[in-house]
Coordinates of C-alpha atoms in Angstrom, one line a residue:
X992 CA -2.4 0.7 -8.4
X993 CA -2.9 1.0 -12.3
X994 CA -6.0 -0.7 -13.6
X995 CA -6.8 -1.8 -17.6
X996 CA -6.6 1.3 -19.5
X997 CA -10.5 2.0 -21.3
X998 CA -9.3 5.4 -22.8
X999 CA -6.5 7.5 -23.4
X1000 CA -5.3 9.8 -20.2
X1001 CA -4.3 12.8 -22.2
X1002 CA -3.2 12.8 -25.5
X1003 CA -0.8 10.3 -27.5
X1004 CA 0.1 8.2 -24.3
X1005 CA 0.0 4.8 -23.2
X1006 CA -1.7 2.7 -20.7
X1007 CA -0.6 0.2 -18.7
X1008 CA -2.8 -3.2 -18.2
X1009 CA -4.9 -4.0 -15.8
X1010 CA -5.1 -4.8 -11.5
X1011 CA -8.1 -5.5 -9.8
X1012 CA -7.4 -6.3 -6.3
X1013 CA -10.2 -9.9 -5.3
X1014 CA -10.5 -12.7 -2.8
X1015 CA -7.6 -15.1 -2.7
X1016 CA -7.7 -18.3 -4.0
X1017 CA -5.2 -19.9 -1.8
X1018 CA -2.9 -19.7 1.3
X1019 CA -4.7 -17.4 4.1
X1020 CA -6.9 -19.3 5.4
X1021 CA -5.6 -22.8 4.7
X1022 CA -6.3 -25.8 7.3
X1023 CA -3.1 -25.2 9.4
X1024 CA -0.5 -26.7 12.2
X1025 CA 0.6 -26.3 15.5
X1026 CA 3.9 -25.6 16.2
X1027 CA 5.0 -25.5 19.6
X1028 CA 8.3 -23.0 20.4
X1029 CA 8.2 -23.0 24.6
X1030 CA 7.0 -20.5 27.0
X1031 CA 7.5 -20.1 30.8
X1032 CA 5.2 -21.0 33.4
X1033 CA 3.3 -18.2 35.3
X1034 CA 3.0 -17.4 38.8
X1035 CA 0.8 -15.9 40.9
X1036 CA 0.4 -12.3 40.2
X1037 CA 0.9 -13.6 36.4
X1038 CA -2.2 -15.7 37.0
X1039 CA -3.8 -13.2 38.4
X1040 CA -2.8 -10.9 35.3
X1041 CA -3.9 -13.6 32.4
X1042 CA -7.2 -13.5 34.7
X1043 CA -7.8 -10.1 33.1
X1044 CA -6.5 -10.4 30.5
X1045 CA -7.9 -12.0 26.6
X1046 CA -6.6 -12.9 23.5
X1047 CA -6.7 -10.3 20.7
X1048 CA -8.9 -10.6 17.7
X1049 CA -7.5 -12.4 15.2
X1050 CA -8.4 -10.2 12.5
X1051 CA -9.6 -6.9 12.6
X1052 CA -13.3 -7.0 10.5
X1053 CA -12.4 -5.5 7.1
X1054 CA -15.8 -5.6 5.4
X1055 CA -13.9 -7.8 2.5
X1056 CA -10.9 -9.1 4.2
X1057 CA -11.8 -10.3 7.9
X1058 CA -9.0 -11.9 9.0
X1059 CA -6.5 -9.5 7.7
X1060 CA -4.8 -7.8 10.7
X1061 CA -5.4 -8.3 14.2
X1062 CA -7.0 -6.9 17.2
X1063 CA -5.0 -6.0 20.6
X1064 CA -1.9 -4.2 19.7
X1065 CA -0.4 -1.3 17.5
X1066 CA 2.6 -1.7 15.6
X1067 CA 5.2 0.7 16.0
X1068 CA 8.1 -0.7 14.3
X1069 CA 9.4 -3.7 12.0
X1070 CA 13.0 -4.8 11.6
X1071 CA 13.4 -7.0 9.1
X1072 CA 16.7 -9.3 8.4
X1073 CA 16.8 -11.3 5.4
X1074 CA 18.2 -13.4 3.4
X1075 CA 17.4 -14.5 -0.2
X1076 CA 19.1 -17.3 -2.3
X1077 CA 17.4 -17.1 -5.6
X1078 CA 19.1 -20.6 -7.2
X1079 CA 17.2 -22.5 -4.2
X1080 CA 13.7 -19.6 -4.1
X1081 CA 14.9 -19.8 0.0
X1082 CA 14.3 -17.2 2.3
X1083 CA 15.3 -17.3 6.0
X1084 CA 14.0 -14.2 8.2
X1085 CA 14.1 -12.8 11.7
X1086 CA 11.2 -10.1 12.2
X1087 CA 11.7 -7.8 15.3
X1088 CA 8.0 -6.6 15.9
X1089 CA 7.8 -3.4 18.7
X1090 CA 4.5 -2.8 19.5
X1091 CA 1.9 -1.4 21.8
X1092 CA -0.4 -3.6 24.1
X1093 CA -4.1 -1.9 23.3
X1094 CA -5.8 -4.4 25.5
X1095 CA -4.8 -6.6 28.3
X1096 CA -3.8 -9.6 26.1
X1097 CA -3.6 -13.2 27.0
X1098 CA -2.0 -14.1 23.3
X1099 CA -1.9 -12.4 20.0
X1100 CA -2.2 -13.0 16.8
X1101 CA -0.1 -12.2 13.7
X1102 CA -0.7 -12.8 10.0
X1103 CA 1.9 -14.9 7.9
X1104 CA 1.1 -17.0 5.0
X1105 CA 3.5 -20.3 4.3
X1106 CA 6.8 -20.3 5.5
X1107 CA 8.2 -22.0 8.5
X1108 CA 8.0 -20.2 11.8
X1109 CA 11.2 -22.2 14.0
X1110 CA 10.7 -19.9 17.4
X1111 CA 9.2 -16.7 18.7
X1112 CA 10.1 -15.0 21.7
X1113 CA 7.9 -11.9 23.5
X1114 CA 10.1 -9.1 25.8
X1115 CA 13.3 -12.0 25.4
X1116 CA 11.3 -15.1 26.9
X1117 CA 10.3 -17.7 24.5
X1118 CA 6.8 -18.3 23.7
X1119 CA 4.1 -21.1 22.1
X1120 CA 2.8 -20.7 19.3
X1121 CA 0.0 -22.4 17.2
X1122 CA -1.1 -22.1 13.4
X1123 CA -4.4 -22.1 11.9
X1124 CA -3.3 -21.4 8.1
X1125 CA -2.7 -17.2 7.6
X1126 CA -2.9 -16.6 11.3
X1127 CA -0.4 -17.1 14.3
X1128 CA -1.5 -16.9 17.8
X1129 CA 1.3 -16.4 20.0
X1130 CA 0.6 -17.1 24.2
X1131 CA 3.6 -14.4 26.2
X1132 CA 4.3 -16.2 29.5
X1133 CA 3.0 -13.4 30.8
X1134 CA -0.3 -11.3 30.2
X1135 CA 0.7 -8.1 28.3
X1136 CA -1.1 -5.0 30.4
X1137 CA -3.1 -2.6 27.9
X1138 CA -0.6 0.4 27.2
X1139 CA 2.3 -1.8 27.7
X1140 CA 5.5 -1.6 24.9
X1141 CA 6.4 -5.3 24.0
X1142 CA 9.0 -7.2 21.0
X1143 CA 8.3 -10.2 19.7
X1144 CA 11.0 -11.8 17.7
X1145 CA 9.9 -14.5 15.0
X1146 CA 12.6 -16.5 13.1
X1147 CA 11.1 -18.1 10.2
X1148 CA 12.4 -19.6 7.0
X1149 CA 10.6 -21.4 3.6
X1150 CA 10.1 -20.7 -0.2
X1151 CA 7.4 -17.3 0.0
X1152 CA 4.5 -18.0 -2.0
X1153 CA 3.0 -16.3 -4.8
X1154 CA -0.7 -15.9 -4.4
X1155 CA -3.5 -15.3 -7.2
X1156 CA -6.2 -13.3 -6.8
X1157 CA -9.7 -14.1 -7.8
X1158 CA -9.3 -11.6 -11.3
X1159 CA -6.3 -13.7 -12.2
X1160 CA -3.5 -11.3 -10.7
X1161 CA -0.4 -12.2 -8.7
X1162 CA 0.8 -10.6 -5.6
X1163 CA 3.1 -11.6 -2.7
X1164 CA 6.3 -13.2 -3.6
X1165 CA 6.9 -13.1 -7.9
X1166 CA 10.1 -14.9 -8.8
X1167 CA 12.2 -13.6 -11.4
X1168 CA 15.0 -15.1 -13.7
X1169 CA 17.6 -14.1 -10.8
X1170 CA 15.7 -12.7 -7.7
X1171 CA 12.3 -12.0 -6.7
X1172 CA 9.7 -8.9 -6.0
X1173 CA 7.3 -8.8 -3.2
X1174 CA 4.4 -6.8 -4.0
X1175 CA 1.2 -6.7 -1.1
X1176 CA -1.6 -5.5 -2.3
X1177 CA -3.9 -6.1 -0.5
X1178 CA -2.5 -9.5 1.6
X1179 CA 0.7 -10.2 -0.6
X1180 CA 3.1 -9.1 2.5
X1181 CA 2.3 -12.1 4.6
X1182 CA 3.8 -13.8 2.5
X1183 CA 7.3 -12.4 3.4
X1184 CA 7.2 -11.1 7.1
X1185 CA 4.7 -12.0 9.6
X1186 CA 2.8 -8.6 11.4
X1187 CA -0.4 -7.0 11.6
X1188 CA -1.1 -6.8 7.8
X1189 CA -4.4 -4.2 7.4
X1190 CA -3.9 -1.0 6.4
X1191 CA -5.0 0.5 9.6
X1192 CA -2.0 -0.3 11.6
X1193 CA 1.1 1.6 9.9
X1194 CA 4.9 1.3 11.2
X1195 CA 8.1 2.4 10.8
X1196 CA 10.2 -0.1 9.4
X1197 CA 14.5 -1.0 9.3
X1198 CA 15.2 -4.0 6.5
X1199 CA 18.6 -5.5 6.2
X1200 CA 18.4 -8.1 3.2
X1201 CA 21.5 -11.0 2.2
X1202 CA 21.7 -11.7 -1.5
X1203 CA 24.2 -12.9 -3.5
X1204 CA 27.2 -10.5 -4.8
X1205 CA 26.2 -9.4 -8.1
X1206 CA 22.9 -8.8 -6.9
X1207 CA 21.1 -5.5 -6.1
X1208 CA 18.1 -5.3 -3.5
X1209 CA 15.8 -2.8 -3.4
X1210 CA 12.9 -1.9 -0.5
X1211 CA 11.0 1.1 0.4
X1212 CA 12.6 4.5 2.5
X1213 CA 16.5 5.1 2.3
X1214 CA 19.2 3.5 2.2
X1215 CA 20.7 3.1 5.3
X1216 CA 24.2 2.7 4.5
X1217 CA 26.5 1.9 1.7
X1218 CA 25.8 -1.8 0.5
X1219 CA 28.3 -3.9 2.3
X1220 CA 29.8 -7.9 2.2
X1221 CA 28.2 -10.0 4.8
X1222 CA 30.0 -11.2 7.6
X1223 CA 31.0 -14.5 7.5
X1224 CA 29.8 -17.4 7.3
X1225 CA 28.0 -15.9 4.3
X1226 CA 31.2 -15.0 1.9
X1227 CA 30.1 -13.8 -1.4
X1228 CA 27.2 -12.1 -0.3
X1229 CA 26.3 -8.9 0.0
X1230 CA 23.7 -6.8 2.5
X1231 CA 21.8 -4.2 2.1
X1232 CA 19.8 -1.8 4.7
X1233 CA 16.8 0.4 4.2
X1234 CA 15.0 2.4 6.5
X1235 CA 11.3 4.0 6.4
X1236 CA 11.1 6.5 8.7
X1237 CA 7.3 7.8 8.1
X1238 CA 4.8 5.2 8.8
X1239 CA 4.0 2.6 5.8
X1240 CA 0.6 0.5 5.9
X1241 CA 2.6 -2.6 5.0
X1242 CA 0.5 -3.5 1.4
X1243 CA 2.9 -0.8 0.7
X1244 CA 5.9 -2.3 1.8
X1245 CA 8.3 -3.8 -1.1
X1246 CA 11.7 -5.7 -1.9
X1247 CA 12.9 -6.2 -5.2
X1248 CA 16.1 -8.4 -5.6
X1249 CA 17.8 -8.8 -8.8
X1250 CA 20.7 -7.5 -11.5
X1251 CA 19.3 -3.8 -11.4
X1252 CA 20.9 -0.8 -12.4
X1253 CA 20.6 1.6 -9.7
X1254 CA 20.9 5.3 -9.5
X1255 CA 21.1 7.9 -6.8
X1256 CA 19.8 11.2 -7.4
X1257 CA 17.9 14.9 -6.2
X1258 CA 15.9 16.6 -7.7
X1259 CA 16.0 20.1 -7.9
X1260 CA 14.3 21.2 -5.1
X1261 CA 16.8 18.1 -3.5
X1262 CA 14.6 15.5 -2.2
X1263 CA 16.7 11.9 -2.8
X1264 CA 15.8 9.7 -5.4
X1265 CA 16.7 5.9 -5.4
X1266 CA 15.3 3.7 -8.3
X1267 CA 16.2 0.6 -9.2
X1268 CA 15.6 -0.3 -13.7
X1269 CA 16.4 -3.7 -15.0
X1270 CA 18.1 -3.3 -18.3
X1271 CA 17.4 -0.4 -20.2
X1272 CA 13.5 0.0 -19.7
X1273 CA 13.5 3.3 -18.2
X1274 CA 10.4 5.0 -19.9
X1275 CA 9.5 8.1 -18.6
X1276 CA 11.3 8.1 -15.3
X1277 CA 13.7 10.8 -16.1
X1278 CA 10.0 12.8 -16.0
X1279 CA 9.5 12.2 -12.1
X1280 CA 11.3 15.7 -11.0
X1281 CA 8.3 17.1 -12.9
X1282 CA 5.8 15.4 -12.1
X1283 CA 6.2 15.3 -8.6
X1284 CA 6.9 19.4 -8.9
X1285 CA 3.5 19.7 -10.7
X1286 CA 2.0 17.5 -8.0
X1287 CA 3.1 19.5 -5.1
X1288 CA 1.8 22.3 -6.7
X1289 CA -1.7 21.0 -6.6
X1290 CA -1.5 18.7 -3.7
X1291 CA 1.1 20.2 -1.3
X1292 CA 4.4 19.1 -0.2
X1293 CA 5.6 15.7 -0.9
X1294 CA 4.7 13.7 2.0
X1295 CA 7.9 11.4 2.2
X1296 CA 11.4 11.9 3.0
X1297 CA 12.8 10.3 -0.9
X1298 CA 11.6 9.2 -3.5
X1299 CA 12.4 7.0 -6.9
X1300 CA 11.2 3.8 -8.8
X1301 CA 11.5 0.2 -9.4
X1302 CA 11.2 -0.9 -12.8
X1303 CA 11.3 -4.8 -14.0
X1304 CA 10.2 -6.0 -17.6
X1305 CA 10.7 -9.3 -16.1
X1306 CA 7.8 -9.1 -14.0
X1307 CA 4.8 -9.9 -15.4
X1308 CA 1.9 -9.1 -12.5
X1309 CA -0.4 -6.9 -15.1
X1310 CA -0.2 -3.6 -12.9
X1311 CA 2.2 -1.0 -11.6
X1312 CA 1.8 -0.8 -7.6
X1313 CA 2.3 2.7 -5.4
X1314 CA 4.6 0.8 -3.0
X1315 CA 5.3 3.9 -0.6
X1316 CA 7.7 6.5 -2.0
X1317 CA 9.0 4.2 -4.8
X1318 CA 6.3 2.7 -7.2
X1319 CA 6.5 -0.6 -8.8
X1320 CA 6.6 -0.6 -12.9
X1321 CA 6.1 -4.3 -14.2
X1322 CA 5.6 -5.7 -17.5
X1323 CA 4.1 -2.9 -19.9
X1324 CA 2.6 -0.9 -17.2
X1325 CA 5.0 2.5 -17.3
X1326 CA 4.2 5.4 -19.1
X1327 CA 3.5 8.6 -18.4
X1328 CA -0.1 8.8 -16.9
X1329 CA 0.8 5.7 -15.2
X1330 CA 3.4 7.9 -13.3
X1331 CA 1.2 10.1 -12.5
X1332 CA -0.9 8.0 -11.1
X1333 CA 1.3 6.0 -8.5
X1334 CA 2.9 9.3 -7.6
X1335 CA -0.7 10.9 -6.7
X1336 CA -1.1 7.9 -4.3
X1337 CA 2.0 9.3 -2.1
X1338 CA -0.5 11.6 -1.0
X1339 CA -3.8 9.5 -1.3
X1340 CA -3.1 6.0 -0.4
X1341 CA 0.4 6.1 1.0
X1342 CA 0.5 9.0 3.1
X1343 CA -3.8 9.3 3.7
X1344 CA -4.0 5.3 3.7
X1345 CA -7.9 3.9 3.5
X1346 CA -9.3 2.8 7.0
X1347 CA -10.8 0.0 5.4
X1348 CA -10.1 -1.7 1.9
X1349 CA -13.9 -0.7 1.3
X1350 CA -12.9 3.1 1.4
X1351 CA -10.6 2.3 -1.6
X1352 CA -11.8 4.8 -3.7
X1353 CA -10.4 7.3 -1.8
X1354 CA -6.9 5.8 -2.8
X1355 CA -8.1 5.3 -6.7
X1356 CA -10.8 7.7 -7.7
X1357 CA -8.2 10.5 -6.2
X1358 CA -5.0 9.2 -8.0
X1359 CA -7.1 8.9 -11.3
X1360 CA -8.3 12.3 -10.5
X1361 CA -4.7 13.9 -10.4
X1362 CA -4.5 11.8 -14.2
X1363 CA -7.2 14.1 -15.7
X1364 CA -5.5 17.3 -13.9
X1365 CA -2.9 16.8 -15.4
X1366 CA -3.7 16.0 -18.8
X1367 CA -5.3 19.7 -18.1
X1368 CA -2.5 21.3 -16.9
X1369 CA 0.1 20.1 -19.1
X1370 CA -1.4 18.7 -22.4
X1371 CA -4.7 20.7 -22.7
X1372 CA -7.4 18.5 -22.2
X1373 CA -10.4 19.8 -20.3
X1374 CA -10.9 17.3 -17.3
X1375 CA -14.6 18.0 -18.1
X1376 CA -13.8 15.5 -21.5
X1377 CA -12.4 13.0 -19.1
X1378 CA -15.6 13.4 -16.9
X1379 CA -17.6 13.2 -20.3
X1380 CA -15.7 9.8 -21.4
X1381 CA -15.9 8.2 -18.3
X1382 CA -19.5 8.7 -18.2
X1383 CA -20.7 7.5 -20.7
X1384 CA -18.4 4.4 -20.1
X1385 CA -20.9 1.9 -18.6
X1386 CA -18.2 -0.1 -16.8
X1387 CA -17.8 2.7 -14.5
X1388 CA -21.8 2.4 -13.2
X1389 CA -21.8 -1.6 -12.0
X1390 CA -22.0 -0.8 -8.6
X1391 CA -21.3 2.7 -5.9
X1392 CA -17.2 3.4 -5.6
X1393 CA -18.1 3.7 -2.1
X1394 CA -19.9 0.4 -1.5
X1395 CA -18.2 -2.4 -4.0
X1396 CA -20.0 -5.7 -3.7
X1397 CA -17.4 -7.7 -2.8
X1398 CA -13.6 -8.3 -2.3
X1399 CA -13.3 -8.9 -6.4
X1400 CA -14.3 -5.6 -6.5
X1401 CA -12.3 -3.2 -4.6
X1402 CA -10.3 -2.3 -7.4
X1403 CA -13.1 -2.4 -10.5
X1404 CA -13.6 0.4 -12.9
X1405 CA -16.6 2.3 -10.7
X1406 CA -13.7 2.7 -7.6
X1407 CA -11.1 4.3 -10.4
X1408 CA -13.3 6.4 -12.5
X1409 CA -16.4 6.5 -11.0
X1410 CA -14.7 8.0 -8.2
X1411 CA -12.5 10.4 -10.1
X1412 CA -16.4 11.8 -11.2
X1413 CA -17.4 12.0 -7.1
X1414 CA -14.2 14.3 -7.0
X1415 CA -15.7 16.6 -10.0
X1416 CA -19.0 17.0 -8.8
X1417 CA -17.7 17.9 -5.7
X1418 CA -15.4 20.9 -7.6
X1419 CA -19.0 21.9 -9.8
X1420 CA -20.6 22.2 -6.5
X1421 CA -17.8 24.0 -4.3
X1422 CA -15.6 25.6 -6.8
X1423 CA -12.1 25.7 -8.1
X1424 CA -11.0 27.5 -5.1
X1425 CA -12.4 25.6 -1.9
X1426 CA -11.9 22.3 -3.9
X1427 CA -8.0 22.5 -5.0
X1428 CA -8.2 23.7 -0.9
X1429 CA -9.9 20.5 0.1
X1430 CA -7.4 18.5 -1.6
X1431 CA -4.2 20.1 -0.2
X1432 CA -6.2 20.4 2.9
X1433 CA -7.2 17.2 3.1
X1434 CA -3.8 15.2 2.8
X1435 CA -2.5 18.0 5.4
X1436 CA -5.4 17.1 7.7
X1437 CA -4.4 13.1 7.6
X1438 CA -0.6 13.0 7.0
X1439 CA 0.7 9.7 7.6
X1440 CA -2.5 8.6 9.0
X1441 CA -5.9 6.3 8.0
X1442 CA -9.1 7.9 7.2
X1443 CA -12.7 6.9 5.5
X1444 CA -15.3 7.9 3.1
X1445 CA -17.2 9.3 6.1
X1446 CA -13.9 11.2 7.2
X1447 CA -14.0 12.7 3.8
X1448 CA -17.6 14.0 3.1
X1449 CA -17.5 15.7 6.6
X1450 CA -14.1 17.4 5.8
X1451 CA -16.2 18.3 2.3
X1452 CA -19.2 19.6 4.1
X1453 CA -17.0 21.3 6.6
X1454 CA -14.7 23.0 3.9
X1455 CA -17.9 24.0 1.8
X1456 CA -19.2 26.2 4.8
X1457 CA -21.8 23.7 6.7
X1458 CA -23.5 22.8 3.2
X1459 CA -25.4 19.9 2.9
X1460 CA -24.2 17.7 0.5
X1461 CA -26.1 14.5 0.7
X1462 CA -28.2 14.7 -2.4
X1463 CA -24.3 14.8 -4.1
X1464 CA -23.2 11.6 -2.4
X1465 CA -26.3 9.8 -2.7
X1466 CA -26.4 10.3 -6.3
X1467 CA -22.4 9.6 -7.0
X1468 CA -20.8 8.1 -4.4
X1469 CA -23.6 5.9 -3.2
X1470 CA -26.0 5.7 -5.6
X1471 CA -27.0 2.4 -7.8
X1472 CA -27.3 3.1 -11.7
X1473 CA -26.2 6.1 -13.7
X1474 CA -27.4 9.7 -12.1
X1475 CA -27.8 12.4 -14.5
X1476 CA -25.2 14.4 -15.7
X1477 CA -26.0 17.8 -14.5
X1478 CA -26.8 16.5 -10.9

């Protein structure tokens, strides 16, 4: 994510305005319903099963967002079908959720925000299900054994909402003059598929949307075939498949339908590109080769199996978004050092995604670090001036990058550049060579996985021969107030 430019990346380019991630105002945990959708009755060894067995948590204790994801299970896999009429803002889906038992479970929960749920079945058999506002708790007919594989299938249908954030930013569902784009940072993907929506539990994921012909829509991962009419009774509609096959936290997860041009490419190495641009607002896209070249050379290899971009004037949400291997450009937020920035998060954010939303600074301060390497690698400016400029900003000292006060805070200035200056003491104190190491290193280490701010200064300390690095972490990465500069 791209937050309110303060001062120029490198020189003579844009910024793009601003995103700070906060507390929702509305729709996750609204007063809620019950909806009842069946269930078998349980016999004896089942009774003695549920016996064992207890519900899973219903939300799995995110310092700032509790009640995001859930306890119990693991997602392995999401498949997705959809369909989208934007003259009526309806959409009507069937999520296929494979997952792994990490408890014996009495009932689940998933998250899902608006939107009607009409029945859900577990393993084929259907099963109750009650509401409480974001949450659904969903009761198998029988007790699910800790280790055990099971798919639930949830049909559901509604208008997705849009939901504002306590800065003033949009996420989940943004309508646009003919479609719609689902951005879900950090709780905006409830709004469009129910699953276990924290960042901790990543999946695999298959999405087959139905628009109307004319219409393009574009998610995350490939393509899975050539877009194609949809059966009957749906004439004069068209479907469209897309497959991620490396694990995606599902914030990351996007759809954008509407009258895109869309372009398949490689680059020269020949990793696919897919990007979506409405009208003509392509900006420095035809860059991306590059920058992802220059990026690899610094971080190692791209961490994805494609790449590309989704670009829409027509939204206006105030912040480009890393969605996983194809960042999201809204409203006057693309230009070159934003680029850089959402293609840094493939490797810190998408592929090394935060184990809680309170390590985001190892998502921001990293990708806003790769901004200042290269505006020194290509355009000549010393990352040291960066460092100075951000320093001196006093925006960037309200609170520790590792400890933001609150959920409003997660994505302030101190987690951007504040953090970017952790990652620059750390190369005054180690060096050029052991810290470019640590970074390649470190996105090797957790490649397609979750990690934390403790995760990372051990891997530091680890990489720097055993040294002790507190007196460098109290002062900049968990420190209140301004240390000095030299420290």
């Amino acid at each position: 994510m791209r937050p309110r430019p303060r001062t120029p990346a490198f020189p003579a380019r844009g910024r793009g305005p601003s995103r700070a991630a906060g507390l929702l105002l509305a729709g996750v945990l609204t007063a809620g319903v019950a909806t009842g959708c069946g269930g078998a009755a349980q016999g004896g060894g089942a009774a003695k099963e549920a016996a064992r067995a207890t519900p899973g948590a219903a939300g799995v204790g995110d310092p700032y967002f509790p009640r995001l994801g859930n306890g119990g299970y693991d997602v392995r896999h999401y498949d997705l079908d959809l369909a989208y009429d934007p003259a009526t803002a309806r959409l009507t889906g069937t999520a296929g959720i494979a997952a792994r038992a990490t408890q014996d479970l009495s009932a689940f929960n998933l998250d899902l925000t608006g939107l009607t749920v009409t029945s859900v079945t577990v393993d084929g058999r259907r099963a109750p299900v009650t509401r409480v506002g974001g949450e659904l708790t969903v009761r198998p007919g029988t007790a699910l054994r800790k280790g055990a594989d099971f798919r639930t299938v949830v049909r559901y249908t509604g208008r997705p909402r849009t939901l504002t954030d306590a800065d003033g930013s949009r996420e989940g569902w943004l309508r646009t003059p003919d479609g719609a784009v689902a951005l879900g940072q950090p709780a905006g993907s409830a709004t469009w598929f129910p699953g276990n929506h924290h960042p901790s539990d990543k999946a695999t994921y298959r999405l087959a949307v139905t628009v109307p012909r004319g219409l393009a829509a574009v998610s995350n991962g490939e393509p899975a075939a050539a877009p194609k009419p949809a059966p009957a009774p749906v004439p004069g509609k068209t479907t469209y498949e897309w497959r991620t096959t490396q694990p995606m936290a599902s914030y990351l997860a996007t759809l954008a339908i509407g009258r895109y041009r869309t372009t398949a490419a490689r680059t020269p190495d020949g990793l696919p590109v897919h990007s979506a641009v409405r009208g003509t607002a392509d900006g420095p896209t035809d860059r991306l080769p590059e920058v992802l070249a220059w990026a690899e050379r610094r971080f190692g290899p791209y961490p994805f199996s494609s790449t590309g971009v989704i670009v829409d004037p027509a939204v206006d949400a105030g912040y480009a978004l890393e969605t996983q291997n194809r960042p999201f450009f809204g409203s006057g937020t693309l230009d070159l050092a934003t680029l850089v920035h959402e293609l840094a998060h493939q490797w810190y954010g998408n592929s090394v995604s935060p184990e809680s939303w309170r390590d985001m600074w190892l998502n921001e301060g990293f990708a806003t670090y790769a901004e200042w390497l290269y505006g020194e690698d290509t355009e000549g400016t010393p990352v040291s001036r960066r460092f100075a400029t951000a320093y001196a900003d006093d925006r960037n000292w309200a609170f520790p990058p590792a400890a933001p006060p609150g959920a409003a805070d997660i994505s302030g200035a101190p987690v951007y550049e504040r953090g970017a200056m952790v990652l620059h003491q750390v190369r005054r104190a180690v060096g050029d060579r052991v810290f470019f190491g640590i970074l390649r290193d470190w996105a090797a280490a957790h490649r397609h996985g979750n990690a934390s701010t403790a995760d990372f200064t051990a891997f530091v300390e680890r990489r720097a021969g055993g040294r002790d690095l507190s007196a460098l972490w109290q002062a900049w990465l968990y420190g209140e107030g301004r240390p000095e500069a030299g420290r």
